[in-house]
Amino acid sequence: MINRFSRWATRSNGWCRHRVKAVFTSLFVLAVLNPTIATAEDDPLGSPVSGFDGTYKIHLSENPKIRSSGRPEPGYFDNLVIEVFKKAGIPSQLVAQVPWKRVMELATKEPGHVIYPTTRTESREDAFNWVGPISRTIWNLYGISTENWGEHGFEQVLNEARIGVLLGSARQGYLQQRGAAQLIMVPREELLLPMLLADRVDLIAIGGNILRHYINAIDISDTPGKLPKIDGALAYRSCYLYAAISGDMPNSDIQKLQQQLDDFKRDGFFVENRRNHGLSTNQSGSFLSAMLDLDNNGVSCVDLNGDGDDD
C-alpha cells in the first residue's frame, strides 16, 4: 500500500497512544459544542416544484472558515462554475454557503438551485440536471497504517471495521447498501479525523484532499510531529462530480452550460483554473486525462472493491 500521507504525518519515537487519544477526544468534544457549516452531500427527497424566475442560484462551496485555512479546492470549484455561467450568458446570482442538508432541501422544493461538487448517483439522477463532470474522486477508507486494514478484503472490512462516515452523505448511503455492519455516523465531516485518532473508529470514509487539509491543520497547530501515519487502506469506488441543477430547467440552458464547460476543457481554461488554485495540471496523469475526455460526460460511479488508488 502506497502511503499517501507520509509527508504530512509522522510518528515520533516517544509518542504515547493514550496521550493522543486524550487530545483528540477533547477536539471531538469541542467540535460538537462549536457547530460549523457542513460541506458534505445529502440525497434529495421528493421532486422540485415549478416557479423558476429565470435566474439560477449558485450556492458557493466556500465559506469564510475554509477560505482562511488556505485549502484550494472550494475556490477552484466556485470560480469554474461562476465562469461557466458567465461565458454561457446564463443569468445567475451568488448565494452564500449554508449547510449542505439545507441546500438539498431547498433543491427539492425550488427550481434553479446550482449545487456542486455533487456526486452523480442513480438515486439523484432524475432529481437534477447535470453539468460536468467538474472533478473525479476516489472513495477511500482511511486508517492508521499500523492497523493494516488494507491487508483485508473489502467484504471483511465491511463486516468487521468500525467505519466513520458523514451522516446523509453519498458515502453513507453506499456503505449501507453494501452491508457495512458498524457505521458510525457524524453530523460534520471535521469530526472524522479526531474520532480516528481517538480510536473511536477503525476507518473513516472521507475525501483524500479534505483529509489532507485536516491532517495539515492538526499537525501544524496542535501536535506537530506526533501523529501516526494515516493512509488509504482501501479504495472502494470511483465517482465523477458535477454541478447539479434542480428543477425542470430549459434544455437549452443546460446544453449551453455543458457546451461552455466542454469548451473550457478544450481551450485550456479548465487546466489553467486548476493551476491558479495550486492543483495538479499533469495532463498525462489519470485524473486530468479522464476529466478532459469529453466521452466521460454522463459517467457516474464505478465500484473498485478495494482495487484502486487515490487520485
CSV table of C-alpha atoms in Angstrom, one decimal:
chain,number,residue,atom,x,y,z
A,1,MET,CA,0.0,0.0,0.0
A,2,ILE,CA,1.4,3.3,-1.1
A,3,ASN,CA,1.3,5.7,1.9
A,4,ARG,CA,-0.2,9.0,0.6
A,5,PHE,CA,0.3,10.9,3.8
A,6,SER,CA,3.8,10.1,5.0
A,7,ARG,CA,4.9,13.7,4.3
A,8,TRP,CA,2.1,15.1,6.4
A,9,ALA,CA,2.0,12.8,9.4
A,10,THR,CA,4.9,11.1,11.2
A,11,ARG,CA,5.1,9.2,14.4
A,12,SER,CA,7.7,10.4,16.9
A,13,ASN,CA,9.8,7.9,18.9
A,14,GLY,CA,8.4,9.0,22.2
A,15,TRP,CA,4.7,9.2,21.1
A,16,CYS,CA,2.2,7.6,23.5
A,17,ARG,CA,-1.1,6.5,22.1
A,18,HIS,CA,-3.2,7.2,25.2
A,19,ARG,CA,-2.0,10.8,25.2
A,20,VAL,CA,-3.0,11.4,21.6
A,21,LYS,CA,-6.4,9.8,22.3
A,22,ALA,CA,-7.0,12.2,25.1
A,23,VAL,CA,-6.0,15.2,22.9
A,24,PHE,CA,-8.3,14.3,20.1
A,25,THR,CA,-11.2,13.3,22.3
A,26,SER,CA,-11.0,16.9,23.6
A,27,LEU,CA,-11.0,18.1,20.0
A,28,PHE,CA,-14.0,16.0,19.3
A,29,VAL,CA,-16.0,17.4,22.2
A,30,LEU,CA,-15.0,21.0,21.2
A,31,ALA,CA,-16.2,20.4,17.6
A,32,VAL,CA,-19.5,19.1,18.8
A,33,LEU,CA,-20.0,22.2,21.0
A,34,ASN,CA,-19.0,24.6,18.3
A,35,PRO,CA,-21.2,23.9,15.2
A,36,THR,CA,-19.8,24.9,11.8
A,37,ILE,CA,-21.1,24.8,8.3
A,38,ALA,CA,-21.2,21.3,6.8
A,39,THR,CA,-19.8,20.7,3.3
A,40,ALA,CA,-20.9,17.2,2.5
A,41,GLU,CA,-23.7,15.7,0.4
A,42,ASP,CA,-27.2,14.6,1.1
A,43,ASP,CA,-29.6,12.7,-1.1
A,44,PRO,CA,-32.7,14.7,-2.0
A,45,LEU,CA,-36.2,13.5,-1.1
A,46,GLY,CA,-39.1,14.3,-3.5
A,47,SER,CA,-39.1,16.3,-6.7
A,48,PRO,CA,-38.6,20.1,-7.2
A,49,VAL,CA,-41.7,22.2,-8.0
A,50,SER,CA,-42.3,24.9,-10.6
A,51,GLY,CA,-41.6,28.6,-10.0
A,52,PHE,CA,-38.3,29.4,-11.8
A,53,ASP,CA,-37.8,33.2,-12.2
A,54,GLY,CA,-35.1,32.9,-14.9
A,55,THR,CA,-32.1,33.5,-12.6
A,56,TYR,CA,-30.1,30.5,-11.3
A,57,LYS,CA,-28.9,30.5,-7.7
A,58,ILE,CA,-25.3,29.4,-7.4
A,59,HIS,CA,-24.6,28.1,-3.9
A,60,LEU,CA,-21.0,28.8,-3.2
A,61,SER,CA,-18.9,25.9,-2.0
A,62,GLU,CA,-16.6,28.2,0.0
A,63,ASN,CA,-17.2,29.6,3.5
A,64,PRO,CA,-15.0,32.1,5.5
A,65,LYS,CA,-13.6,29.3,7.7
A,66,ILE,CA,-12.3,27.3,4.7
A,67,ARG,CA,-11.2,30.4,2.8
A,68,SER,CA,-8.9,31.4,5.7
A,69,SER,CA,-7.5,27.9,6.0
A,70,GLY,CA,-5.8,28.1,2.6
A,71,ARG,CA,-7.5,24.9,1.3
A,72,PRO,CA,-7.6,25.4,-2.5
A,73,GLU,CA,-10.5,23.3,-3.7
A,74,PRO,CA,-13.5,25.3,-2.8
A,75,GLY,CA,-12.3,28.5,-4.5
A,76,TYR,CA,-11.4,26.4,-7.6
A,77,PHE,CA,-15.0,25.0,-7.9
A,78,ASP,CA,-16.6,28.4,-7.3
A,79,ASN,CA,-14.5,30.1,-10.0
A,80,LEU,CA,-15.1,27.3,-12.5
A,81,VAL,CA,-18.9,27.3,-12.1
A,82,ILE,CA,-19.2,31.1,-12.0
A,83,GLU,CA,-17.2,31.4,-15.2
A,84,VAL,CA,-19.3,28.7,-16.9
A,85,PHE,CA,-22.5,30.6,-16.3
A,86,LYS,CA,-20.9,33.9,-17.2
A,87,LYS,CA,-19.4,32.8,-20.5
A,88,ALA,CA,-22.6,30.8,-21.4
A,89,GLY,CA,-24.6,34.0,-20.9
A,90,ILE,CA,-27.0,32.4,-18.4
A,91,PRO,CA,-28.3,34.7,-15.6
A,92,SER,CA,-27.3,33.8,-12.1
A,93,GLN,CA,-26.8,35.1,-8.6
A,94,LEU,CA,-24.4,34.0,-5.9
A,95,VAL,CA,-25.7,32.6,-2.6
A,96,ALA,CA,-23.5,32.3,0.4
A,97,GLN,CA,-22.8,28.8,1.6
A,98,VAL,CA,-25.3,27.2,4.0
A,99,PRO,CA,-25.4,23.7,5.5
A,100,TRP,CA,-25.5,21.1,2.7
A,101,LYS,CA,-28.6,19.4,4.1
A,102,ARG,CA,-30.5,22.8,3.9
A,103,VAL,CA,-29.4,23.3,0.3
A,104,MET,CA,-30.6,19.9,-0.7
A,105,GLU,CA,-33.9,20.5,1.0
A,106,LEU,CA,-34.3,23.8,-0.9
A,107,ALA,CA,-33.5,22.0,-4.2
A,108,THR,CA,-36.4,19.5,-3.6
A,109,LYS,CA,-38.8,22.5,-3.4
A,110,GLU,CA,-37.5,25.1,-5.7
A,111,PRO,CA,-36.0,25.0,-9.3
A,112,GLY,CA,-32.8,26.7,-10.4
A,113,HIS,CA,-30.5,25.9,-7.4
A,114,VAL,CA,-26.9,25.1,-8.5
A,115,ILE,CA,-25.1,22.8,-6.1
A,116,TYR,CA,-21.5,21.5,-6.5
A,117,PRO,CA,-19.4,19.5,-6.4
A,118,THR,CA,-22.0,16.8,-6.2
A,119,THR,CA,-21.7,13.0,-6.8
A,120,ARG,CA,-23.9,11.9,-9.7
A,121,THR,CA,-25.6,8.8,-8.3
A,122,GLU,CA,-28.6,6.7,-9.5
A,123,SER,CA,-30.8,7.9,-6.7
A,124,ARG,CA,-30.1,11.5,-7.7
A,125,GLU,CA,-30.2,11.1,-11.5
A,126,ASP,CA,-33.8,12.2,-12.1
A,127,ALA,CA,-33.9,14.8,-9.4
A,128,PHE,CA,-31.3,17.1,-11.0
A,129,ASN,CA,-30.0,18.4,-14.3
A,130,TRP,CA,-26.2,17.6,-14.6
A,131,VAL,CA,-23.4,19.7,-15.9
A,132,GLY,CA,-20.0,18.1,-15.8
A,133,PRO,CA,-18.0,16.3,-14.8
A,134,ILE,CA,-16.1,19.0,-13.0
A,135,SER,CA,-14.0,16.6,-10.9
A,136,ARG,CA,-13.4,13.0,-10.0
A,137,THR,CA,-12.8,11.4,-6.7
A,138,ILE,CA,-11.6,8.0,-5.5
A,139,TRP,CA,-13.6,6.9,-2.4
A,140,ASN,CA,-11.1,5.6,0.1
A,141,LEU,CA,-11.4,4.2,3.6
A,142,TYR,CA,-8.5,5.8,5.5
A,143,GLY,CA,-6.9,4.4,8.7
A,144,ILE,CA,-3.8,4.3,10.8
A,145,SER,CA,-1.3,2.5,8.7
A,146,THR,CA,0.0,0.2,11.5
A,147,GLU,CA,-3.5,-1.4,11.8
A,148,ASN,CA,-3.1,-2.9,8.4
A,149,TRP,CA,-6.7,-2.8,7.3
A,150,GLY,CA,-5.5,-2.8,3.7
A,151,GLU,CA,-4.5,-6.4,4.0
A,152,HIS,CA,-8.1,-7.5,4.4
A,153,GLY,CA,-10.6,-7.8,1.6
A,154,PHE,CA,-13.4,-5.2,1.2
A,155,GLU,CA,-16.1,-7.5,2.4
A,156,GLN,CA,-14.2,-8.4,5.5
A,157,VAL,CA,-13.7,-4.8,6.3
A,158,LEU,CA,-17.4,-4.1,5.9
A,159,ASN,CA,-18.2,-6.8,8.3
A,160,GLU,CA,-15.5,-6.1,11.0
A,161,ALA,CA,-14.4,-2.5,10.9
A,162,ARG,CA,-16.0,0.5,12.7
A,163,ILE,CA,-16.3,2.9,9.9
A,164,GLY,CA,-16.8,6.7,10.5
A,165,VAL,CA,-18.9,8.5,7.8
A,166,LEU,CA,-20.7,11.7,7.4
A,167,LEU,CA,-24.4,11.5,8.1
A,168,GLY,CA,-26.5,11.9,5.0
A,169,SER,CA,-23.6,11.7,2.6
A,170,ALA,CA,-23.5,9.6,-0.6
A,171,ARG,CA,-20.7,7.6,1.0
A,172,GLN,CA,-23.0,6.7,3.9
A,173,GLY,CA,-25.8,5.5,1.6
A,174,TYR,CA,-23.4,3.4,-0.5
A,175,LEU,CA,-21.7,1.7,2.5
A,176,GLN,CA,-25.1,0.9,4.0
A,177,GLN,CA,-26.1,-0.6,0.7
A,178,ARG,CA,-23.0,-2.7,0.6
A,179,GLY,CA,-23.8,-4.0,4.1
A,180,ALA,CA,-21.4,-2.2,6.4
A,181,ALA,CA,-22.1,-3.7,9.8
A,182,GLN,CA,-20.7,-0.9,12.0
A,183,LEU,CA,-21.2,2.5,10.5
A,184,ILE,CA,-20.5,5.4,13.0
A,185,MET,CA,-22.3,8.5,11.6
A,186,VAL,CA,-21.3,12.0,12.5
A,187,PRO,CA,-23.1,15.3,11.7
A,188,ARG,CA,-20.0,17.1,10.4
A,189,GLU,CA,-17.0,16.0,8.3
A,190,GLU,CA,-14.3,17.6,10.5
A,191,LEU,CA,-15.2,15.2,13.4
A,192,LEU,CA,-14.0,12.1,11.5
A,193,LEU,CA,-10.2,12.6,11.9
A,194,PRO,CA,-10.4,13.2,15.7
A,195,MET,CA,-12.6,10.1,16.0
A,196,LEU,CA,-10.0,8.0,14.2
A,197,LEU,CA,-7.1,9.3,16.3
A,198,ALA,CA,-9.1,8.8,19.5
A,199,ASP,CA,-9.7,5.1,18.5
A,200,ARG,CA,-13.5,5.6,18.3
A,201,VAL,CA,-13.5,4.2,14.7
A,202,ASP,CA,-11.1,2.0,12.8
A,203,LEU,CA,-11.5,3.7,9.4
A,204,ILE,CA,-13.0,6.8,8.0
A,205,ALA,CA,-14.8,7.4,4.7
A,206,ILE,CA,-13.7,10.9,3.6
A,207,GLY,CA,-12.2,12.6,0.5
A,208,GLY,CA,-8.5,12.5,0.3
A,209,ASN,CA,-7.9,16.2,-0.3
A,210,ILE,CA,-10.2,17.1,2.6
A,211,LEU,CA,-8.4,14.6,4.9
A,212,ARG,CA,-5.1,16.0,3.9
A,213,HIS,CA,-6.3,19.5,4.8
A,214,TYR,CA,-7.4,18.4,8.3
A,215,ILE,CA,-4.1,16.5,8.9
A,216,ASN,CA,-2.1,19.6,8.0
A,217,ALA,CA,-4.2,21.8,10.3
A,218,ILE,CA,-3.8,19.5,13.3
A,219,ASP,CA,-0.1,18.7,12.6
A,220,ILE,CA,0.8,22.4,12.4
A,221,SER,CA,-1.4,23.9,15.1
A,222,ASP,CA,-1.9,21.2,17.7
A,223,THR,CA,0.6,18.4,17.9
A,224,PRO,CA,3.3,18.8,15.3
A,225,GLY,CA,5.3,15.6,14.6
A,226,LYS,CA,3.1,13.5,16.9
A,227,LEU,CA,0.6,12.0,14.5
A,228,PRO,CA,0.5,8.4,13.4
A,229,LYS,CA,0.8,7.6,9.7
A,230,ILE,CA,-2.6,7.6,8.0
A,231,ASP,CA,-3.1,6.1,4.6
A,232,GLY,CA,-5.8,5.0,2.2
A,233,ALA,CA,-6.4,1.4,3.4
A,234,LEU,CA,-9.0,0.6,0.7
A,235,ALA,CA,-10.1,2.3,-2.5
A,236,TYR,CA,-13.6,1.2,-3.0
A,237,ARG,CA,-15.3,3.5,-5.5
A,238,SER,CA,-14.5,6.0,-8.2
A,239,CYS,CA,-17.1,8.8,-8.8
A,240,TYR,CA,-17.4,11.8,-11.0
A,241,LEU,CA,-18.5,15.1,-9.5
A,242,TYR,CA,-20.9,17.5,-11.2
A,243,ALA,CA,-22.8,20.8,-10.9
A,244,ALA,CA,-26.3,19.7,-10.1
A,245,ILE,CA,-29.2,22.0,-11.1
A,246,SER,CA,-32.6,21.5,-9.5
A,247,GLY,CA,-36.0,21.6,-11.3
A,248,ASP,CA,-37.4,21.2,-14.8
A,249,MET,CA,-35.0,23.7,-16.4
A,250,PRO,CA,-35.0,24.7,-20.1
A,251,ASN,CA,-32.9,22.1,-22.0
A,252,SER,CA,-31.3,24.9,-24.0
A,253,ASP,CA,-29.8,26.3,-20.8
A,254,ILE,CA,-28.4,23.0,-19.7
A,255,GLN,CA,-26.9,22.4,-23.1
A,256,LYS,CA,-25.3,25.9,-23.2
A,257,LEU,CA,-23.7,25.3,-19.8
A,258,GLN,CA,-22.4,21.9,-20.8
A,259,GLN,CA,-21.1,23.2,-24.0
A,260,GLN,CA,-19.3,26.0,-22.2
A,261,LEU,CA,-17.7,23.6,-19.8
A,262,ASP,CA,-16.6,21.4,-22.7
A,263,ASP,CA,-15.1,24.5,-24.4
A,264,PHE,CA,-13.1,25.3,-21.2
A,265,LYS,CA,-11.7,21.8,-21.3
A,266,ARG,CA,-10.7,22.3,-25.0
A,267,ASP,CA,-9.3,25.8,-24.8
A,268,GLY,CA,-7.1,25.3,-21.7
A,269,PHE,CA,-9.2,27.3,-19.1
A,270,PHE,CA,-10.1,24.2,-17.1
A,271,VAL,CA,-6.4,23.3,-16.6
A,272,GLU,CA,-5.4,27.0,-16.0
A,273,ASN,CA,-8.0,27.3,-13.3
A,274,ARG,CA,-6.5,24.3,-11.6
A,275,ARG,CA,-3.0,25.9,-11.8
A,276,ASN,CA,-4.3,29.2,-10.4
A,277,HIS,CA,-5.6,27.3,-7.3
A,278,GLY,CA,-2.5,25.2,-6.7
A,279,LEU,CA,-3.9,22.0,-8.1
A,280,SER,CA,-2.2,19.4,-10.4
A,281,THR,CA,-2.0,20.2,-14.1
A,282,ASN,CA,-0.4,17.0,-15.2
A,283,GLN,CA,-2.4,16.2,-18.3
A,284,SER,CA,-0.7,12.8,-18.8
A,285,GLY,CA,-1.9,11.7,-15.4
A,286,SER,CA,-5.0,9.5,-15.0
A,287,PHE,CA,-7.1,12.3,-13.3
A,288,LEU,CA,-6.8,15.0,-15.9
A,289,SER,CA,-6.8,12.5,-18.8
A,290,ALA,CA,-10.2,11.4,-17.6
A,291,MET,CA,-11.5,14.9,-17.0
A,292,LEU,CA,-10.5,16.2,-20.4
A,293,ASP,CA,-12.0,13.2,-22.2
A,294,LEU,CA,-15.4,14.5,-23.3
A,295,ASP,CA,-16.6,10.9,-23.8
A,296,ASN,CA,-16.8,10.8,-20.0
A,297,ASN,CA,-19.7,13.2,-19.9
A,298,GLY,CA,-22.6,11.5,-18.1
A,299,VAL,CA,-20.4,8.9,-16.2
A,300,SER,CA,-21.3,8.5,-12.6
A,301,CYS,CA,-19.6,5.9,-10.3
A,302,VAL,CA,-17.6,2.6,-10.7
A,303,ASP,CA,-17.0,0.1,-8.0
A,304,LEU,CA,-13.4,-0.8,-7.2
A,305,ASN,CA,-13.9,-3.1,-4.2
A,306,GLY,CA,-10.6,-2.3,-2.7
A,307,ASP,CA,-8.7,-2.4,-6.0
A,308,GLY,CA,-7.5,1.0,-6.9
A,309,ASP,CA,-5.6,4.1,-5.8
A,310,ASP,CA,-6.3,7.6,-4.8
A,311,ASP,CA,-6.0,10.4,-7.4
